[in-house]
């Protein structure tokens, strides 16, 4: 964790927090923190700054905090992602959060196995946990907004056209398509398929909603790698 | 696995292979393959093509193969990577192999924990296993060359200048450096630091060897994410 992320419930005064649990353990075991140490902190949904450890023992850590810096800018992006398998989902949520994606839509696709929708990692608290790990990694305080769309067709027909309006709409898809553009200006709506890719019908429907297929070369990348590679190329 | 990778020992005739073990299991459980199916295959270190399943049971699979396509081009890159923690190492090896890095140097750094050098995942066969998973993912047949440099200073002083000669030398490092260039032409030597980054002394030594610091923005990315993001931006 490169940023100690504070939640509203941690605050016992305007500039004072008490920590227990995971973050306390991390302070002890990873930071090997001691009283007097100064750490990078941020308030979830708010500013970032420094925190000074006033007291630290096995039960609690108390910090005095000064929050005066804005979190880093988000990417101008809405990312649609075919629901990855559960283990990959957790890592992708961290990556998406760390890279500064503000809006993520987890979407069904023909090649998403039905069992993936049963995973406990889709529970709101489980999603939030992974997003927070990403924020702590990247030093950000603003949680991405994640929505879940279990039905491809009504989402893509009825809601995607409005969601993508005014943005550059792209579908990552292997094939004889133009290469993914670089260093674009302005907002983007990007759809990334499941392992095995979108089926032709889905690419057609995404095109009808205003998204154009682009490719990243011959190599088939894992979803997590494709996400970071496409974002690094686009922005 | 998007490519069934064949090794010399699998061949029982010039166009015939017998498979057992992991790949046989994968054919059964993931591909749910049946006699007569045609699959993408490649020969490790050689060409790619199609294989037809002549016979498949619980013990072996027999395929007739036709190999007539070149594997995808590699990136013109030598990647120096501070040795990641063991769990990350395995994933990074897959990513490096999948993205087409031909030469990887795993390097010591001040912030590499000494215990990381003890991991069994650094054994040649363990490295090879992860590289092969990356080739199978991306559809490639050419193993990257991996070298291990447990001493930073002699490597960077004595061998790196010759290794980096004639290439664009870059060090990924957070700070007030120029942004990482995009879509470069020609060969690149890129050094990526450990969690927590290179120390100032190391950046200086890498600069003396001809590598210039560049940054990827304010966000601190995990090593695996930084690798795919930097490569996607550079090439």
Coordinates of C-alpha atoms in Angstrom, one line a residue:
Chain A
X1 CA 0.0 0.0 0.0
X2 CA 1.5 3.3 -1.2
X3 CA -1.3 5.3 0.4
X4 CA -3.0 4.7 3.7
X5 CA -6.6 5.1 2.8
X6 CA -8.8 6.5 5.6
X7 CA -12.6 6.1 5.8
X8 CA -15.1 8.4 7.5
X9 CA -15.5 6.0 10.4
X10 CA -11.8 6.2 11.2
X11 CA -12.0 9.9 12.1
X12 CA -12.3 10.7 15.8
X13 CA -11.7 14.4 15.2
X14 CA -11.3 16.6 12.1
X15 CA -7.6 15.8 12.0
X16 CA -7.3 12.6 14.0
X17 CA -7.9 9.0 13.0
X18 CA -7.8 5.6 14.8
X19 CA -7.0 2.5 12.8
X20 CA -7.5 -1.2 13.6
X21 CA -7.5 -4.4 11.5
X22 CA -5.9 -4.8 8.1
X23 CA -4.3 -1.3 7.9
X24 CA -2.9 -1.6 11.5
X25 CA -1.5 -5.0 10.6
X26 CA 0.0 -3.5 7.4
X27 CA 1.6 -0.6 9.4
X28 CA 3.2 -3.1 11.7
X29 CA 4.3 -5.8 9.3
X30 CA 5.1 -4.1 6.1
X31 CA 5.8 -0.5 7.0
X32 CA 7.3 -1.5 10.3
X33 CA 6.0 1.9 11.4
X34 CA 6.9 3.6 14.7
X35 CA 5.5 6.4 16.7
X36 CA 6.5 9.7 15.1
X37 CA 6.6 8.3 11.5
X38 CA 5.1 10.4 8.8
X39 CA 3.0 8.5 6.2
X40 CA 1.2 9.3 3.0
X41 CA -2.6 9.2 3.7
X42 CA -5.8 10.0 1.8
X43 CA -9.4 10.2 2.7
X44 CA -11.7 8.0 0.7
X45 CA -13.6 10.3 -1.6
X46 CA -11.5 13.3 -0.5
X47 CA -8.1 14.8 -0.3
X48 CA -4.6 13.3 0.2
X49 CA -1.8 14.4 2.5
X50 CA 0.4 13.3 5.4
X51 CA -0.3 11.5 8.6
X52 CA 1.9 11.5 11.7
X53 CA 1.8 8.4 13.9
X54 CA 1.0 9.7 17.4
X55 CA 0.6 6.2 18.9
X56 CA 0.9 2.6 17.8
X57 CA 0.4 -0.6 19.6
X58 CA -1.0 -4.1 18.9
X59 CA -4.6 -2.8 19.0
X60 CA -4.8 0.6 17.4
X61 CA -2.8 3.2 15.6
X62 CA -3.6 6.9 16.1
X63 CA -2.6 9.4 13.5
X64 CA -2.8 13.2 13.1
X65 CA -3.5 14.0 9.5
X66 CA -3.2 17.0 7.2
X67 CA -5.1 16.6 4.0
X68 CA -4.3 19.3 1.4
X69 CA -3.7 17.6 -2.0
X70 CA -6.1 16.6 -4.7
X71 CA -6.1 13.0 -5.9
X72 CA -4.7 12.3 -9.4
X73 CA -7.0 12.9 -12.4
X74 CA -9.1 10.0 -13.7
X75 CA -9.0 8.9 -17.3
X76 CA -11.9 10.2 -19.5
X77 CA -13.1 6.7 -19.9
X78 CA -16.1 4.3 -19.6
X79 CA -14.8 0.8 -19.7
X80 CA -17.1 -2.1 -20.6
X81 CA -15.6 -5.5 -19.7
X82 CA -17.1 -8.9 -20.3
X83 CA -17.2 -10.5 -16.9
X84 CA -13.8 -12.2 -16.4
X85 CA -13.4 -15.5 -14.4
X86 CA -13.5 -14.9 -10.6
X87 CA -9.8 -15.0 -10.0
X88 CA -9.1 -12.6 -12.9
X89 CA -12.0 -10.4 -11.8
X90 CA -10.3 -9.5 -8.5
X91 CA -7.0 -8.5 -10.2
X92 CA -8.8 -6.6 -13.0
X93 CA -10.8 -4.6 -10.4
X94 CA -7.5 -3.6 -8.8
X95 CA -5.9 -2.7 -12.2
X96 CA -8.9 -0.7 -13.3
X97 CA -8.9 1.2 -10.0
X98 CA -5.1 1.7 -10.0
X99 CA -5.1 3.0 -13.6
X100 CA -7.7 5.6 -12.9
X101 CA -10.8 4.3 -14.7
X102 CA -13.8 6.2 -13.3
X103 CA -16.6 4.0 -14.7
X104 CA -16.6 0.2 -15.2
X105 CA -19.5 -1.8 -16.6
X106 CA -19.2 -5.6 -16.1
X107 CA -21.2 -7.1 -18.9
X108 CA -22.4 -10.5 -20.0
X109 CA -21.2 -12.1 -23.2
X110 CA -21.8 -15.4 -25.0
X111 CA -18.4 -16.6 -23.9
X112 CA -18.8 -15.6 -20.2
X113 CA -19.4 -18.9 -18.4
X114 CA -22.7 -18.7 -16.5
X115 CA -21.0 -19.9 -13.3
X116 CA -18.9 -16.7 -13.2
X117 CA -22.0 -14.7 -12.2
X118 CA -22.3 -16.8 -9.1
X119 CA -19.0 -15.7 -7.6
X120 CA -19.0 -14.0 -4.2
X121 CA -16.4 -11.6 -5.6
X122 CA -19.3 -9.8 -7.3
X123 CA -20.8 -8.8 -4.0
X124 CA -20.6 -5.0 -3.6
X125 CA -18.3 -5.3 -0.5
X126 CA -16.0 -7.7 -2.3
X127 CA -15.8 -5.4 -5.4
X128 CA -15.1 -2.4 -3.1
X129 CA -12.3 -4.3 -1.3
X130 CA -10.5 -4.9 -4.6
X131 CA -11.1 -1.3 -5.8
X132 CA -9.6 0.0 -2.5
X133 CA -6.5 -2.1 -3.0
X134 CA -6.1 -0.5 -6.4
X135 CA -6.5 3.0 -4.9
X136 CA -3.9 2.2 -2.2
X137 CA -1.5 0.9 -4.8
X138 CA -1.8 3.9 -7.2
X139 CA -2.3 6.7 -4.5
X140 CA -5.9 7.7 -5.3
X141 CA -8.9 8.3 -3.1
X142 CA -11.8 8.2 -5.6
X143 CA -13.6 4.9 -6.0
X144 CA -14.6 3.9 -9.5
X145 CA -18.3 3.4 -10.1
X146 CA -19.0 -0.2 -11.0
X147 CA -22.2 -1.4 -12.6
X148 CA -23.3 -4.9 -13.5
X149 CA -25.2 -5.8 -16.6
X150 CA -26.2 -9.4 -16.8
X151 CA -28.1 -9.1 -20.1
X152 CA -26.0 -8.1 -23.1
X153 CA -28.7 -7.2 -25.6
X154 CA -30.9 -4.8 -23.5
X155 CA -27.8 -3.0 -22.2
X156 CA -26.2 -2.6 -25.6
X157 CA -29.4 -1.7 -27.5
X158 CA -31.1 0.5 -24.9
X159 CA -28.5 2.1 -22.7
X160 CA -25.1 1.9 -24.4
X161 CA -25.9 4.4 -27.2
X162 CA -26.6 7.2 -24.7
X163 CA -23.7 6.1 -22.5
X164 CA -21.3 6.3 -25.4
X165 CA -22.7 9.5 -27.0
X166 CA -20.1 12.2 -27.5
X167 CA -17.2 9.8 -26.8
X168 CA -14.9 7.8 -29.1
X169 CA -16.4 4.4 -29.0
X170 CA -14.0 1.4 -29.4
X171 CA -14.2 -2.4 -29.2
X172 CA -11.0 -4.3 -28.6
X173 CA -11.2 -7.3 -30.9
X174 CA -8.5 -9.4 -32.6
X175 CA -8.8 -9.4 -36.4
X176 CA -8.2 -7.3 -39.5
X177 CA -9.3 -4.1 -37.8
X178 CA -7.5 -0.7 -37.6
X179 CA -4.9 -0.7 -34.8
X180 CA -6.1 0.9 -31.5
X181 CA -5.4 4.6 -31.7
X182 CA -2.8 6.3 -29.5
X183 CA -2.9 9.3 -27.3
X184 CA -6.5 10.3 -28.0
X185 CA -8.0 13.5 -26.9
X186 CA -11.4 13.5 -25.2
X187 CA -13.6 10.9 -23.7
X188 CA -13.6 7.2 -24.8
X189 CA -15.9 4.3 -24.3
X190 CA -14.0 1.1 -24.7
X191 CA -15.3 -2.5 -24.7
X192 CA -13.0 -5.4 -24.0
X193 CA -14.2 -9.0 -24.6
X194 CA -14.0 -12.2 -22.6
X195 CA -11.3 -14.9 -23.0
X196 CA -11.9 -16.2 -26.5
X197 CA -13.3 -12.8 -27.6
X198 CA -16.7 -11.4 -28.4
X199 CA -18.7 -13.4 -30.9
X200 CA -19.5 -11.8 -34.3
X201 CA -23.1 -11.0 -33.2
X202 CA -21.8 -9.1 -30.2
X203 CA -19.3 -7.1 -32.3
X204 CA -22.2 -6.2 -34.6
X205 CA -24.4 -5.0 -31.8
X206 CA -21.5 -3.0 -30.3
X207 CA -20.9 -1.4 -33.7
X208 CA -24.6 -0.5 -34.0
X209 CA -24.3 1.2 -30.6
X210 CA -21.4 3.4 -32.0
X211 CA -18.3 1.4 -31.0
X212 CA -15.7 0.7 -33.7
X213 CA -13.5 -2.5 -33.6
X214 CA -9.8 -1.9 -33.1
X215 CA -7.0 -4.5 -32.6
X216 CA -3.8 -4.7 -30.6
X217 CA -1.8 -7.0 -32.9
X218 CA -1.6 -10.8 -33.4
X219 CA -0.9 -11.7 -29.8
X220 CA -3.9 -12.8 -27.7
X221 CA -3.5 -11.2 -24.3
X222 CA -5.0 -12.1 -21.0
X223 CA -7.9 -9.7 -20.0
X224 CA -5.8 -8.0 -17.3
X225 CA -2.9 -7.4 -19.7
X226 CA -5.2 -6.2 -22.5
X227 CA -6.8 -3.7 -20.1
X228 CA -3.5 -2.1 -19.1
X229 CA -2.0 -2.3 -22.6
X230 CA -5.1 -0.6 -24.2
X231 CA -5.3 2.1 -21.6
X232 CA -1.6 2.9 -21.8
X233 CA -1.9 3.2 -25.5
X234 CA -5.1 5.3 -25.6
X235 CA -4.1 7.8 -22.9
Chain B
X1 CA -4.1 -22.1 -24.0
X2 CA -4.7 -20.5 -27.4
X3 CA -2.0 -22.5 -29.0
X4 CA -1.1 -26.2 -28.3
X5 CA 2.7 -26.0 -28.0
X6 CA 4.6 -29.0 -29.2
X7 CA 8.1 -30.0 -28.1
X8 CA 10.7 -32.0 -30.0
X9 CA 10.1 -35.0 -27.7
X10 CA 6.4 -35.1 -28.7
X11 CA 7.1 -36.0 -32.3
X12 CA 6.9 -39.6 -33.3
X13 CA 7.1 -38.8 -37.0
X14 CA 7.8 -35.6 -39.0
X15 CA 4.0 -34.7 -38.9
X16 CA 2.8 -36.8 -36.0
X17 CA 2.8 -36.1 -32.2
X18 CA 1.8 -37.9 -29.1
X19 CA 0.7 -35.9 -26.0
X20 CA 0.3 -36.8 -22.4
X21 CA 0.1 -35.0 -19.1
X22 CA -0.9 -31.3 -18.8
X23 CA -1.7 -30.7 -22.4
X24 CA -3.7 -33.9 -22.7
X25 CA -5.7 -32.9 -19.6
X26 CA -6.2 -29.4 -21.1
X27 CA -7.5 -31.0 -24.3
X28 CA -10.0 -33.0 -22.3
X29 CA -11.1 -30.5 -19.7
X30 CA -10.9 -27.1 -21.4
X31 CA -11.1 -27.8 -25.1
X32 CA -13.4 -30.8 -24.6
X33 CA -11.7 -32.0 -27.7
X34 CA -12.8 -35.0 -29.8
X35 CA -11.3 -37.1 -32.5
X36 CA -11.3 -35.2 -35.8
X37 CA -11.0 -31.8 -34.2
X38 CA -8.6 -29.3 -35.7
X39 CA -6.5 -27.2 -33.3
X40 CA -4.0 -24.4 -33.5
X41 CA -0.6 -25.9 -32.8
X42 CA 3.0 -24.6 -32.8
X43 CA 6.4 -26.3 -32.5
X44 CA 8.5 -24.7 -29.7
X45 CA 11.3 -22.8 -31.4
X46 CA 9.6 -23.3 -34.8
X47 CA 6.6 -22.8 -37.0
X48 CA 2.9 -22.8 -36.2
X49 CA -0.1 -24.4 -38.0
X50 CA -2.9 -26.8 -37.5
X51 CA -3.2 -30.2 -35.8
X52 CA -5.9 -32.8 -36.4
X53 CA -6.8 -35.1 -33.6
X54 CA -6.4 -38.6 -34.9
X55 CA -7.0 -40.3 -31.5
X56 CA -7.8 -39.2 -28.0
X57 CA -8.3 -41.2 -24.8
X58 CA -7.4 -40.9 -21.1
X59 CA -3.7 -41.7 -21.7
X60 CA -2.7 -40.0 -24.9
X61 CA -3.7 -37.7 -27.7
X62 CA -2.3 -38.3 -31.2
X63 CA -2.3 -35.4 -33.7
X64 CA -1.3 -35.0 -37.3
X65 CA 0.2 -31.6 -37.7
X66 CA 0.9 -29.2 -40.6
X67 CA 3.3 -26.4 -39.6
X68 CA 3.5 -23.6 -42.2
X69 CA 3.2 -20.2 -40.4
X70 CA 5.8 -18.1 -38.8
X71 CA 5.3 -17.1 -35.2
X72 CA 4.6 -13.4 -34.6
X73 CA 7.5 -10.9 -34.5
X74 CA 9.1 -10.1 -31.2
X75 CA 9.5 -6.6 -29.9
X76 CA 12.9 -5.0 -30.5
X77 CA 13.5 -4.8 -26.7
X78 CA 15.8 -5.9 -23.9
X79 CA 13.9 -5.6 -20.7
X80 CA 15.7 -5.3 -17.4
X81 CA 13.5 -6.0 -14.4
X82 CA 14.3 -5.7 -10.7
X83 CA 13.5 -9.2 -9.4
X84 CA 9.8 -9.1 -8.3
X85 CA 8.4 -11.0 -5.4
X86 CA 7.9 -14.7 -6.2
X87 CA 4.2 -14.7 -6.8
X88 CA 4.5 -11.6 -9.1
X89 CA 7.5 -13.1 -10.8
X90 CA 5.5 -16.0 -12.2
X91 CA 2.8 -13.7 -13.6
X92 CA 5.4 -11.2 -15.0
X93 CA 7.2 -14.0 -16.8
X94 CA 3.9 -15.0 -18.5
X95 CA 3.2 -11.4 -19.4
X96 CA 6.8 -10.8 -20.8
X97 CA 6.5 -13.9 -22.8
X98 CA 3.0 -13.2 -24.1
X99 CA 3.8 -9.6 -25.1
X100 CA 6.8 -10.7 -27.2
X101 CA 9.8 -9.6 -25.2
X102 CA 12.8 -11.5 -26.6
X103 CA 15.3 -10.8 -23.8
X104 CA 14.7 -10.4 -20.1
X105 CA 17.3 -9.7 -17.5
X106 CA 16.2 -10.2 -13.8
X107 CA 18.3 -7.8 -11.8
X108 CA 19.1 -7.1 -8.2
X109 CA 18.2 -3.8 -6.7
X110 CA 18.4 -2.3 -3.2
X111 CA 14.7 -2.7 -2.7
X112 CA 14.6 -6.4 -3.8
X113 CA 14.3 -8.4 -0.6
X114 CA 17.1 -10.9 -0.3
X115 CA 14.6 -13.7 0.3
X116 CA 13.2 -13.3 -3.3
X117 CA 16.5 -14.8 -4.6
X118 CA 15.7 -18.0 -2.8
X119 CA 12.4 -18.8 -4.6
X120 CA 12.2 -22.1 -6.5
X121 CA 10.4 -20.1 -9.2
X122 CA 13.8 -18.9 -10.3
X123 CA 14.9 -22.5 -11.2
X124 CA 15.4 -22.7 -15.0
X125 CA 12.6 -25.2 -15.4
X126 CA 10.2 -23.1 -13.3
X127 CA 11.0 -20.0 -15.4
X128 CA 10.5 -22.1 -18.6
X129 CA 7.1 -23.3 -17.4
X130 CA 5.8 -19.7 -17.0
X131 CA 7.3 -18.6 -20.3
X132 CA 5.6 -21.4 -22.1
X133 CA 2.2 -20.5 -20.5
X134 CA 2.8 -17.0 -22.0
X135 CA 3.6 -18.4 -25.4
X136 CA 0.5 -20.6 -25.3
X137 CA -1.6 -17.6 -24.3
X138 CA -0.3 -15.3 -27.0
X139 CA 0.2 -17.8 -29.8
X140 CA 4.0 -17.7 -30.1
X141 CA 6.6 -20.4 -30.3
X142 CA 9.9 -18.6 -29.5
X143 CA 11.0 -18.7 -25.8
X144 CA 12.4 -15.4 -24.5
X145 CA 16.0 -15.6 -23.2
X146 CA 16.1 -14.9 -19.5
X147 CA 19.3 -14.1 -17.7
X148 CA 19.8 -13.5 -13.9
X149 CA 22.1 -10.8 -12.5
X150 CA 22.3 -11.0 -8.8
X151 CA 24.8 -8.1 -8.5
X152 CA 23.6 -4.8 -9.7
X153 CA 26.8 -2.8 -9.9
X154 CA 29.0 -5.1 -12.0
X155 CA 26.2 -5.8 -14.4
X156 CA 25.3 -2.1 -14.8
X157 CA 28.9 -0.9 -15.0
X158 CA 30.5 -3.7 -17.0
X159 CA 27.9 -5.3 -19.2
X160 CA 24.9 -2.9 -19.6
X161 CA 26.7 -0.3 -21.7
X162 CA 27.5 -2.9 -24.4
X163 CA 24.0 -4.5 -24.1
X164 CA 22.3 -1.1 -24.5
X165 CA 24.6 0.3 -27.3
X166 CA 22.7 1.4 -30.4
X167 CA 19.3 1.2 -28.6
X168 CA 17.1 3.8 -27.0
X169 CA 17.8 3.3 -23.3
X170 CA 15.1 4.1 -20.8
X171 CA 14.5 3.7 -17.0
X172 CA 10.9 3.7 -15.9
X173 CA 10.9 5.8 -12.7
X174 CA 8.3 8.0 -11.0
X175 CA 9.2 11.6 -10.7
X176 CA 9.7 14.8 -12.6
X177 CA 11.1 13.1 -15.7
X178 CA 9.9 13.3 -19.3
X179 CA 6.9 11.1 -20.1
X180 CA 7.7 7.7 -21.6
X181 CA 7.9 8.1 -25.4
X182 CA 5.2 6.6 -27.7
X183 CA 5.5 4.4 -30.8
X184 CA 9.3 4.5 -31.0
X185 CA 11.2 3.2 -33.9
X186 CA 14.2 0.9 -33.4
X187 CA 15.5 -1.1 -30.5
X188 CA 14.9 -0.2 -26.9
X189 CA 16.6 -1.1 -23.6
X190 CA 14.1 -0.6 -20.8
X191 CA 14.7 -0.9 -17.0
X192 CA 11.8 -1.3 -14.6
X193 CA 12.4 -1.0 -10.9
X194 CA 11.1 -3.0 -7.9
X195 CA 8.1 -2.2 -5.7
X196 CA 9.1 1.1 -4.1
X197 CA 11.2 2.0 -7.1
X198 CA 14.9 2.2 -7.8
X199 CA 17.0 4.2 -5.3
X200 CA 18.7 7.4 -6.5
X201 CA 22.1 5.7 -6.7
X202 CA 20.7 3.0 -9.0
X203 CA 19.0 5.6 -11.3
X204 CA 22.4 7.4 -11.5
X205 CA 24.2 4.2 -12.4
X206 CA 21.6 3.3 -15.0
X207 CA 22.0 6.8 -16.5
X208 CA 25.7 6.4 -16.6
X209 CA 25.1 3.2 -18.6
X210 CA 23.1 5.3 -21.1
X211 CA 19.5 4.8 -19.9
X212 CA 17.3 8.0 -19.4
X213 CA 14.6 8.2 -16.8
X214 CA 11.0 8.5 -18.0
X215 CA 7.8 8.4 -16.1
X216 CA 4.2 7.1 -16.6
X217 CA 2.3 9.6 -14.6
X218 CA 1.5 10.1 -10.9
X219 CA 0.0 6.7 -10.3
X220 CA 2.2 3.9 -8.8
X221 CA 1.5 0.7 -10.8
X222 CA 2.2 -2.9 -9.8
X223 CA 5.2 -4.3 -11.7
X224 CA 3.1 -6.4 -13.9
X225 CA 0.8 -3.5 -14.9
X226 CA 3.8 -1.2 -15.4
X227 CA 5.4 -3.8 -17.8
X228 CA 2.3 -4.1 -20.0
X229 CA 1.6 -0.4 -19.9
X230 CA 5.1 0.7 -20.8
X231 CA 5.4 -1.9 -23.6
X232 CA 2.0 -0.9 -25.1
X233 CA 3.0 2.7 -25.1
X234 CA 6.5 2.2 -26.5
X235 CA 5.6 -0.1 -29.4

